[in-house]
mmCIF file of C-alpha atoms in Angstrom:
data_model
loop_
_atom_site.group_PDB
_atom_site.id
_atom_site.type_symbol
_atom_site.label_atom_id
_atom_site.label_comp_id
_atom_site.label_asym_id
_atom_site.label_seq_id
_atom_site.Cartn_x
_atom_site.Cartn_y
_atom_site.Cartn_z
ATOM 1 C CA UNK A 20 21.205 -6.430 -12.835
ATOM 2 C CA UNK A 21 23.567 -4.801 -10.310
ATOM 3 C CA UNK A 22 20.791 -3.848 -7.885
ATOM 4 C CA UNK A 23 17.984 -6.380 -7.811
ATOM 5 C CA UNK A 24 14.855 -5.020 -6.178
ATOM 6 C CA UNK A 25 11.536 -6.837 -6.055
ATOM 7 C CA UNK A 26 8.103 -5.431 -5.365
ATOM 8 C CA UNK A 27 5.735 -8.201 -4.322
ATOM 9 C CA UNK A 28 1.965 -7.822 -4.059
ATOM 10 C CA UNK A 29 -0.418 -10.589 -2.988
ATOM 11 C CA UNK A 30 -3.227 -10.507 -5.553
ATOM 12 C CA UNK A 31 -6.598 -9.240 -4.212
ATOM 13 C CA UNK A 32 -5.432 -10.518 -0.845
ATOM 14 C CA UNK A 33 -8.487 -10.572 1.428
ATOM 15 C CA UNK A 34 -10.793 -11.755 -1.356
ATOM 16 C CA UNK A 35 -8.263 -14.394 -2.432
ATOM 17 C CA UNK A 36 -8.179 -15.780 1.109
ATOM 18 C CA UNK A 37 -11.982 -16.020 1.057
ATOM 19 C CA UNK A 38 -11.871 -17.893 -2.270
ATOM 20 C CA UNK A 39 -9.177 -20.182 -0.936
ATOM 21 C CA UNK A 40 -11.250 -21.118 2.113
ATOM 22 C CA UNK A 41 -14.504 -21.324 0.146
ATOM 23 C CA UNK A 42 -13.793 -22.611 -3.397
ATOM 24 C CA UNK A 43 -17.438 -22.107 -4.387
ATOM 25 C CA UNK A 44 -16.634 -18.368 -4.592
ATOM 26 C CA UNK A 45 -14.076 -18.838 -7.380
ATOM 27 C CA UNK A 46 -15.236 -17.245 -10.639
ATOM 28 C CA UNK A 47 -17.889 -15.152 -8.876
ATOM 29 C CA UNK A 48 -17.764 -11.438 -8.013
ATOM 30 C CA UNK A 49 -16.708 -11.157 -4.363
ATOM 31 C CA UNK A 50 -15.868 -8.264 -2.069
ATOM 32 C CA UNK A 51 -14.681 -8.227 1.512
ATOM 33 C CA UNK A 52 -16.576 -5.634 3.505
ATOM 34 C CA UNK A 53 -18.803 -4.960 6.468
ATOM 35 C CA UNK A 54 -22.298 -6.321 5.897
ATOM 36 C CA UNK A 55 -24.085 -2.986 6.321
ATOM 37 C CA UNK A 56 -24.803 -1.255 3.000
ATOM 38 C CA UNK A 57 -23.067 1.850 4.376
ATOM 39 C CA UNK A 58 -19.859 -0.170 4.808
ATOM 40 C CA UNK A 59 -16.843 0.383 2.593
ATOM 41 C CA UNK A 60 -15.403 -2.264 0.265
ATOM 42 C CA UNK A 61 -12.020 -3.356 1.603
ATOM 43 C CA UNK A 62 -11.013 -5.655 -1.265
ATOM 44 C CA UNK A 63 -12.682 -6.658 -4.538
ATOM 45 C CA UNK A 64 -11.660 -9.790 -6.408
ATOM 46 C CA UNK A 65 -10.908 -9.604 -10.112
ATOM 47 C CA UNK A 66 -14.388 -10.780 -11.104
ATOM 48 C CA UNK A 67 -15.905 -7.906 -9.122
ATOM 49 C CA UNK A 68 -13.452 -5.450 -10.699
ATOM 50 C CA UNK A 69 -14.957 -6.255 -14.098
ATOM 51 C CA UNK A 70 -18.011 -4.329 -12.837
ATOM 52 C CA UNK A 71 -15.789 -1.327 -11.945
ATOM 53 C CA UNK A 72 -15.982 -2.162 -8.248
ATOM 54 C CA UNK A 73 -12.912 -1.120 -6.273
ATOM 55 C CA UNK A 74 -11.668 -0.800 -2.706
ATOM 56 C CA UNK A 75 -12.976 2.159 -0.665
ATOM 57 C CA UNK A 76 -16.234 2.130 -2.649
ATOM 58 C CA UNK A 77 -19.415 2.194 -0.512
ATOM 59 C CA UNK A 78 -21.006 -1.243 -0.493
ATOM 60 C CA UNK A 79 -24.405 0.045 -1.662
ATOM 61 C CA UNK A 80 -22.747 1.455 -4.800
ATOM 62 C CA UNK A 81 -20.959 -1.834 -5.435
ATOM 63 C CA UNK A 82 -24.285 -3.700 -5.204
ATOM 64 C CA UNK A 83 -25.842 -1.340 -7.739
ATOM 65 C CA UNK A 84 -23.023 -2.072 -10.168
ATOM 66 C CA UNK A 85 -23.340 -5.819 -9.556
ATOM 67 C CA UNK A 86 -26.657 -6.967 -8.025
ATOM 68 C CA UNK A 87 -25.415 -10.554 -7.622
ATOM 69 C CA UNK A 88 -22.286 -9.447 -5.745
ATOM 70 C CA UNK A 89 -21.181 -11.755 -2.916
ATOM 71 C CA UNK A 90 -20.129 -9.991 0.287
ATOM 72 C CA UNK A 91 -17.694 -11.756 2.610
ATOM 73 C CA UNK A 92 -17.230 -10.299 6.116
ATOM 74 C CA UNK A 93 -13.757 -9.385 7.326
ATOM 75 C CA UNK A 94 -11.829 -12.162 9.104
ATOM 76 C CA UNK A 95 -8.838 -10.296 10.451
ATOM 77 C CA UNK A 96 -7.089 -13.144 12.231
ATOM 78 C CA UNK A 97 -7.269 -15.347 9.151
ATOM 79 C CA UNK A 98 -5.681 -12.647 6.971
ATOM 80 C CA UNK A 99 -2.866 -12.188 9.478
ATOM 81 C CA UNK A 100 -2.282 -15.945 9.460
ATOM 82 C CA UNK A 101 -2.050 -16.135 5.651
ATOM 83 C CA UNK A 102 0.121 -13.019 5.439
ATOM 84 C CA UNK A 103 2.546 -14.543 7.938
ATOM 85 C CA UNK A 104 2.764 -17.671 5.776
ATOM 86 C CA UNK A 105 3.738 -15.617 2.726
ATOM 87 C CA UNK A 106 6.306 -13.453 4.526
ATOM 88 C CA UNK A 107 7.880 -16.528 6.121
ATOM 89 C CA UNK A 108 8.543 -17.828 2.600
ATOM 90 C CA UNK A 109 9.934 -14.474 1.444
ATOM 91 C CA UNK A 110 12.346 -14.308 4.386
ATOM 92 C CA UNK A 111 14.134 -17.391 3.024
ATOM 93 C CA UNK A 112 15.320 -15.378 0.013
ATOM 94 C CA UNK A 113 16.519 -12.174 1.691
ATOM 95 C CA UNK A 114 16.869 -10.472 5.059
ATOM 96 C CA UNK A 115 16.280 -7.102 3.425
ATOM 97 C CA UNK A 116 12.489 -6.882 3.308
ATOM 98 C CA UNK A 117 10.541 -3.639 3.658
ATOM 99 C CA UNK A 118 6.974 -4.507 4.519
ATOM 100 C CA UNK A 119 4.634 -1.870 3.105
ATOM 101 C CA UNK A 120 1.418 -3.501 4.295
ATOM 102 C CA UNK A 121 -0.079 -6.865 5.186
ATOM 103 C CA UNK A 122 -0.002 -7.897 1.504
ATOM 104 C CA UNK A 123 2.840 -5.906 -0.059
ATOM 105 C CA UNK A 124 6.596 -5.474 0.313
ATOM 106 C CA UNK A 125 9.884 -4.552 -1.305
ATOM 107 C CA UNK A 126 12.825 -6.970 -1.227
ATOM 108 C CA UNK A 127 16.488 -6.410 -2.027
ATOM 109 C CA UNK A 128 17.857 -9.686 -3.419
ATOM 110 C CA UNK A 129 21.161 -8.229 -4.678
ATOM 111 C CA UNK A 130 23.188 -10.386 -2.259
ATOM 112 C CA UNK A 131 21.393 -13.601 -3.178
ATOM 113 C CA UNK A 132 23.764 -15.710 -5.310
ATOM 114 C CA UNK A 133 20.989 -17.086 -7.514
ATOM 115 C CA UNK A 134 19.799 -15.399 -10.687
ATOM 116 C CA UNK A 135 17.118 -12.755 -9.949
ATOM 117 C CA UNK A 136 14.680 -14.237 -12.489
ATOM 118 C CA UNK A 137 15.098 -17.690 -10.960
ATOM 119 C CA UNK A 138 14.385 -16.215 -7.527
ATOM 120 C CA UNK A 139 11.169 -14.605 -8.798
ATOM 121 C CA UNK A 140 9.871 -17.837 -10.296
ATOM 122 C CA UNK A 141 10.850 -19.755 -7.165
ATOM 123 C CA UNK A 142 8.988 -17.267 -4.934
ATOM 124 C CA UNK A 143 5.867 -17.404 -7.080
ATOM 125 C CA UNK A 144 5.887 -21.212 -7.131
ATOM 126 C CA UNK A 145 6.497 -21.613 -3.390
ATOM 127 C CA UNK A 146 3.837 -19.090 -2.420
ATOM 128 C CA UNK A 147 1.292 -20.786 -4.678
ATOM 129 C CA UNK A 148 2.151 -24.327 -3.568
ATOM 130 C CA UNK A 149 2.481 -23.613 0.145
ATOM 131 C CA UNK A 150 -0.232 -20.993 0.710
ATOM 132 C CA UNK A 151 -2.620 -21.327 -2.247
ATOM 133 C CA UNK A 152 -2.244 -17.613 -2.990
ATOM 134 C CA UNK A 153 -0.730 -15.882 -6.004
ATOM 135 C CA UNK A 154 1.605 -12.908 -6.048
ATOM 136 C CA UNK A 155 2.473 -10.378 -8.724
ATOM 137 C CA UNK A 156 6.171 -9.519 -8.782
ATOM 138 C CA UNK A 157 8.096 -6.641 -10.327
ATOM 139 C CA UNK A 158 11.869 -6.900 -10.724
ATOM 140 C CA UNK A 159 14.048 -3.887 -11.434
ATOM 141 C CA UNK A 160 17.057 -1.931 -10.196
ATOM 142 C CA UNK A 161 15.103 0.479 -7.969
ATOM 143 C CA UNK A 162 11.908 0.663 -5.925
ATOM 144 C CA UNK A 163 9.912 2.941 -8.230
ATOM 145 C CA UNK A 164 10.380 0.705 -11.281
ATOM 146 C CA UNK A 165 9.874 -2.508 -9.282
ATOM 147 C CA UNK A 166 6.527 -1.151 -8.085
ATOM 148 C CA UNK A 167 5.537 -0.145 -11.615
ATOM 149 C CA UNK A 168 6.578 -3.582 -12.913
ATOM 150 C CA UNK A 169 4.504 -5.483 -10.345
ATOM 151 C CA UNK A 170 1.375 -3.667 -11.558
ATOM 152 C CA UNK A 171 2.081 -4.567 -15.189
ATOM 153 C CA UNK A 172 0.514 -8.032 -15.564
ATOM 154 C CA UNK A 173 -1.841 -8.560 -12.620
ATOM 155 C CA UNK A 174 -2.951 -11.009 -11.338
ATOM 156 C CA UNK A 175 -0.216 -13.639 -10.905
ATOM 157 C CA UNK A 176 2.061 -11.470 -13.026
ATOM 158 C CA UNK A 177 5.785 -11.004 -13.401
ATOM 159 C CA UNK A 178 7.607 -8.149 -15.142
ATOM 160 C CA UNK A 179 11.272 -7.152 -15.437
ATOM 161 C CA UNK A 180 12.364 -3.597 -16.156
ATOM 162 C CA UNK A 181 16.061 -3.218 -16.991
ATOM 163 C CA UNK A 182 18.128 -0.049 -17.162
ATOM 164 C CA UNK A 183 18.552 -0.286 -20.945
ATOM 165 C CA UNK A 184 14.761 -0.073 -21.405
ATOM 166 C CA UNK A 185 14.390 3.278 -19.647
ATOM 167 C CA UNK A 186 12.888 5.693 -20.534
ATOM 168 C CA UNK A 187 11.643 4.132 -23.795
ATOM 169 C CA UNK A 188 9.598 1.414 -22.069
ATOM 170 C CA UNK A 189 7.674 3.998 -20.044
ATOM 171 C CA UNK A 190 7.218 6.592 -22.757
ATOM 172 C CA UNK A 191 3.799 5.453 -24.021
ATOM 173 C CA UNK A 192 2.370 4.867 -20.554
ATOM 174 C CA UNK A 193 -0.372 7.173 -19.242
ATOM 175 C CA UNK A 194 0.704 9.543 -16.472
ATOM 176 C CA UNK A 195 -1.983 7.987 -14.261
ATOM 177 C CA UNK A 196 0.295 4.964 -13.860
ATOM 178 C CA UNK A 197 2.993 7.000 -12.091
ATOM 179 C CA UNK A 198 2.913 5.826 -8.481
ATOM 180 C CA UNK A 199 2.244 8.763 -6.136
ATOM 181 C CA UNK A 200 0.884 11.140 -8.775
ATOM 182 C CA UNK A 201 -2.639 11.905 -7.536
ATOM 183 C CA UNK A 202 -5.699 13.098 -9.427
ATOM 184 C CA UNK A 203 -5.064 16.804 -8.880
ATOM 185 C CA UNK A 204 -1.465 16.487 -10.112
ATOM 186 C CA UNK A 205 -2.639 14.537 -13.138
ATOM 187 C CA UNK A 206 -5.271 17.181 -13.823
ATOM 188 C CA UNK A 207 -2.612 19.918 -13.818
ATOM 189 C CA UNK A 208 -0.596 17.986 -16.360
ATOM 190 C CA UNK A 209 -3.560 17.085 -18.553
ATOM 191 C CA UNK A 210 -4.570 20.747 -18.636
ATOM 192 C CA UNK A 211 -1.146 21.361 -20.157
ATOM 193 C CA UNK A 212 -1.833 18.678 -22.774
ATOM 194 C CA UNK A 213 0.408 16.126 -21.060
ATOM 195 C CA UNK A 214 -1.148 12.659 -20.914
ATOM 196 C CA UNK A 215 1.764 10.296 -21.590
ATOM 197 C CA UNK A 216 5.132 9.937 -19.898
ATOM 198 C CA UNK A 217 6.862 10.758 -23.202
ATOM 199 C CA UNK A 218 5.256 14.209 -23.034
ATOM 200 C CA UNK A 219 6.188 14.581 -19.379
ATOM 201 C CA UNK A 220 9.825 13.855 -20.276
ATOM 202 C CA UNK A 221 9.902 17.086 -22.275
ATOM 203 C CA UNK A 222 9.387 19.235 -19.167
ATOM 204 C CA UNK A 223 12.525 20.424 -17.415
ATOM 205 C CA UNK A 224 13.333 19.861 -13.761
ATOM 206 C CA UNK A 225 12.693 23.412 -12.574
ATOM 207 C CA UNK A 226 9.323 23.617 -14.319
ATOM 208 C CA UNK A 227 8.181 20.480 -12.498
ATOM 209 C CA UNK A 228 9.421 21.971 -9.217
ATOM 210 C CA UNK A 229 7.321 25.089 -9.817
ATOM 211 C CA UNK A 230 4.351 22.878 -10.610
ATOM 212 C CA UNK A 231 4.612 20.358 -7.758
ATOM 213 C CA UNK A 232 7.264 21.561 -5.336
ATOM 214 C CA UNK A 233 9.779 18.975 -4.097
ATOM 215 C CA UNK A 234 7.705 16.155 -5.551
ATOM 216 C CA UNK A 235 8.396 17.641 -8.997
ATOM 217 C CA UNK A 236 12.061 16.691 -8.619
ATOM 218 C CA UNK A 237 11.039 13.135 -7.706
ATOM 219 C CA UNK A 238 8.770 12.842 -10.750
ATOM 220 C CA UNK A 239 11.526 14.219 -13.018
ATOM 221 C CA UNK A 240 14.031 11.652 -11.752
ATOM 222 C CA UNK A 241 11.789 8.615 -11.506
ATOM 223 C CA UNK A 242 10.375 8.721 -15.029
ATOM 224 C CA UNK A 243 14.042 8.657 -16.087
ATOM 225 C CA UNK A 244 14.664 5.578 -13.963
ATOM 226 C CA UNK A 245 16.369 7.370 -11.065
ATOM 227 C CA UNK A 246 15.308 6.380 -7.548
ATOM 228 C CA UNK A 247 17.989 6.101 -4.864
ATOM 229 C CA UNK A 248 15.733 4.998 -2.019
ATOM 230 C CA UNK A 249 17.067 1.906 -0.274
ATOM 231 C CA UNK A 250 14.936 -1.047 0.732
ATOM 232 C CA UNK A 251 14.769 -0.508 4.491
ATOM 233 C CA UNK A 252 13.899 -3.466 6.728
ATOM 234 C CA UNK A 253 11.109 -2.458 9.080
ATOM 235 C CA UNK A 254 12.971 -3.775 12.101
ATOM 236 C CA UNK A 255 15.433 -0.882 11.796
ATOM 237 C CA UNK A 256 12.748 1.747 12.239
ATOM 238 C CA UNK A 257 12.129 3.636 15.439
ATOM 239 C CA UNK A 258 8.482 3.754 14.486
ATOM 240 C CA UNK A 259 6.026 1.577 12.597
ATOM 241 C CA UNK A 260 3.377 2.881 10.267
ATOM 242 C CA UNK A 261 1.396 2.773 7.069
ATOM 243 C CA UNK A 262 0.636 5.565 4.642
ATOM 244 C CA UNK A 263 -0.577 5.595 1.053
ATOM 245 C CA UNK A 264 -1.426 8.060 -1.686
ATOM 246 C CA UNK A 265 -4.850 7.771 -3.307
ATOM 247 C CA UNK A 266 -7.214 9.752 -5.510
ATOM 248 C CA UNK A 267 -8.042 13.130 -3.965
ATOM 249 C CA UNK A 268 -11.117 12.836 -1.764
ATOM 250 C CA UNK A 269 -12.954 14.445 1.140
ATOM 251 C CA UNK A 270 -15.317 11.501 1.569
ATOM 252 C CA UNK A 271 -15.152 11.005 5.334
ATOM 253 C CA UNK A 272 -16.367 7.389 5.231
ATOM 254 C CA UNK A 273 -13.713 6.530 2.670
ATOM 255 C CA UNK A 274 -10.974 8.219 4.705
ATOM 256 C CA UNK A 275 -12.059 6.454 7.902
ATOM 257 C CA UNK A 276 -12.054 3.150 5.989
ATOM 258 C CA UNK A 277 -8.362 3.751 5.248
ATOM 259 C CA UNK A 278 -7.711 4.391 8.938
ATOM 260 C CA UNK A 279 -9.564 1.184 9.776
ATOM 261 C CA UNK A 280 -7.402 -0.911 7.450
ATOM 262 C CA UNK A 281 -4.173 0.813 8.503
ATOM 263 C CA UNK A 282 -5.041 0.227 12.174
ATOM 264 C CA UNK A 283 -5.518 -3.458 11.460
ATOM 265 C CA UNK A 284 -2.224 -3.672 9.557
ATOM 266 C CA UNK A 285 -0.351 -1.763 12.260
ATOM 267 C CA UNK A 286 -1.774 -4.042 14.959
ATOM 268 C CA UNK A 287 -0.640 -7.075 12.956
ATOM 269 C CA UNK A 288 2.872 -5.648 12.587
ATOM 270 C CA UNK A 289 3.065 -4.873 16.306
ATOM 271 C CA UNK A 290 1.859 -8.370 17.169
ATOM 272 C CA UNK A 291 4.552 -9.954 15.006
ATOM 273 C CA UNK A 292 7.216 -7.932 16.832
ATOM 274 C CA UNK A 293 5.676 -8.284 20.311
ATOM 275 C CA UNK A 294 5.564 -4.505 20.588
ATOM 276 C CA UNK A 295 3.240 -1.863 21.906
ATOM 277 C CA UNK A 296 3.519 1.913 21.641
ATOM 278 C CA UNK A 297 2.689 5.040 23.590
ATOM 279 C CA UNK A 298 2.555 7.627 20.788
ATOM 280 C CA UNK A 299 0.261 7.526 17.765
ATOM 281 C CA UNK A 300 0.610 9.986 14.872
ATOM 282 C CA UNK A 301 -1.880 10.786 12.141
ATOM 283 C CA UNK A 302 -0.445 12.197 8.909
ATOM 284 C CA UNK A 303 -2.497 13.838 6.165
ATOM 285 C CA UNK A 304 -1.527 15.468 2.886
ATOM 286 C CA UNK A 305 -4.054 17.745 1.182
ATOM 287 C CA UNK A 306 -4.631 18.006 -2.563
ATOM 288 C CA UNK A 307 -2.340 21.078 -2.603
ATOM 289 C CA UNK A 308 0.455 19.002 -0.976
ATOM 290 C CA UNK A 309 0.285 20.568 2.483
ATOM 291 C CA UNK A 310 1.348 17.978 5.051
ATOM 292 C CA UNK A 311 0.064 18.008 8.633
ATOM 293 C CA UNK A 312 0.721 15.604 11.496
ATOM 294 C CA UNK A 313 -1.154 15.174 14.760
ATOM 295 C CA UNK A 314 0.206 13.102 17.636
ATOM 296 C CA UNK A 315 -1.041 11.899 20.969
ATOM 297 C CA UNK A 316 0.895 10.130 23.720
ATOM 298 C CA UNK A 317 -0.699 7.754 26.218
ATOM 299 C CA UNK A 318 0.312 6.692 29.709
ATOM 300 C CA UNK A 319 0.228 2.984 28.857
ATOM 301 C CA UNK A 320 1.256 0.952 25.851
ATOM 302 C CA UNK A 321 -1.299 0.253 23.124
ATOM 303 C CA UNK A 322 -1.141 -2.646 20.672
ATOM 304 C CA UNK A 323 -4.644 -3.925 19.893
ATOM 305 C CA UNK A 324 -6.459 -3.076 16.664
ATOM 306 C CA UNK A 325 -9.595 -1.810 18.401
ATOM 307 C CA UNK A 326 -7.603 0.636 20.568
ATOM 308 C CA UNK A 327 -5.515 1.861 17.653
ATOM 309 C CA UNK A 328 -8.519 2.485 15.422
ATOM 310 C CA UNK A 329 -10.554 4.215 18.146
ATOM 311 C CA UNK A 330 -7.713 6.567 19.064
ATOM 312 C CA UNK A 331 -6.609 7.464 15.544
ATOM 313 C CA UNK A 332 -10.245 7.946 14.501
ATOM 314 C CA UNK A 333 -10.727 10.371 17.407
ATOM 315 C CA UNK A 334 -7.627 12.323 16.333
ATOM 316 C CA UNK A 335 -8.848 12.426 12.742
ATOM 317 C CA UNK A 336 -12.373 13.569 13.597
ATOM 318 C CA UNK A 337 -11.052 16.311 15.906
ATOM 319 C CA UNK A 338 -8.569 17.737 13.385
ATOM 320 C CA UNK A 339 -10.060 17.065 9.949
ATOM 321 C CA UNK A 340 -11.523 20.191 8.289
ATOM 322 C CA UNK A 341 -13.157 18.623 5.214
ATOM 323 C CA UNK A 342 -10.106 19.240 2.995
ATOM 324 C CA UNK A 343 -9.564 17.047 -0.027
ATOM 325 C CA UNK A 344 -6.791 14.614 0.888
ATOM 326 C CA UNK A 345 -4.402 12.708 -1.336
ATOM 327 C CA UNK A 346 -2.573 10.830 1.436
ATOM 328 C CA UNK A 347 -3.393 9.594 4.890
ATOM 329 C CA UNK A 348 -1.236 7.569 7.228
ATOM 330 C CA UNK A 349 -0.736 6.471 10.794
ATOM 331 C CA UNK A 350 2.429 5.616 12.688
ATOM 332 C CA UNK A 351 3.315 4.310 16.122
ATOM 333 C CA UNK A 352 6.390 5.519 17.986
ATOM 334 C CA UNK A 353 7.713 5.419 21.525
ATOM 335 C CA UNK A 354 7.740 1.661 21.001
ATOM 336 C CA UNK A 355 7.990 -0.722 23.927
ATOM 337 C CA UNK A 356 8.362 -4.501 24.178
ATOM 338 C CA UNK A 357 5.206 -6.016 25.604
ATOM 339 C CA UNK A 358 7.205 -8.547 27.592
ATOM 340 C CA UNK A 359 8.957 -5.686 29.414
ATOM 341 C CA UNK A 360 5.858 -3.865 30.580
ATOM 342 C CA UNK A 361 5.479 -3.897 34.353
ATOM 343 C CA UNK A 362 2.005 -5.082 35.302
ATOM 344 C CA UNK A 363 1.904 -2.453 38.011
ATOM 345 C CA UNK A 364 1.907 0.264 35.367
ATOM 346 C CA UNK A 365 -1.085 -1.142 33.509
ATOM 347 C CA UNK A 366 -4.300 0.542 34.511
#
């Protein structure tokens, strides 16, 4: 494989850490969440998922689906510690790592002299032996297919997608498996009688552009195995941030739960780099693909989770107009090294 791209996802990360530290939880339905019934589920282990419990679900709903559900409170510092252990292992295989979140990344291993499959098995073994956690890994020649492959055999899975298999391998897959294609987009396609990728392949490029705008071009290319995005190490960025696409929603509690998790992940990333920032940006994309950003700049550097979450939540609550959203994200810019901040400037 000329380009060897991995997508690595730590399986049910927060819940897996809880099981690791408390083995009596293994085999039982567990979620990580606040303890109030109005809290939002952050992570559900695979036992809990059997009851159709998922992240961003209100805890009271999860308890109705599974009355004997075990709720573990968030332990942020412990998750950061375990994430660092995993990424330290990954850094031994490549310098080209694009960290998507605390439990997920892309890696370009094209320059590694070992066979890509051997690298995958080595990573999985080392992570399991040295951290007690399992990872699901997708291996392909671009980011889109690597991501799709990592979702193939969860948990503790491994999947390879080669160029010769495309598009035949994807043809029978439901359109809901296309990363980034939200509920409203899927609904448009299903209303046209398109439910499988093989049916989507019959639509021409310009039709998809009319249907989805610029994203239509991306869908057209990616289901044909074309994705030219490079794996970009986070250290090269002038900003740090997290954003994800999800099912269209205007549930305010659910949206704020995303901001909460992103704030935690951003704080962890800043801590690892010994950075603070002075500008925070909220990004939202509505169900009709309109993108809006809202930024605020502060007089002093911010780096702590509590400060990040409070400020981005204030921005969200001031600007949000109850639209259905399909993406939300936060980013920090105007970065500054914490060791360079003059104490006289700190208020």
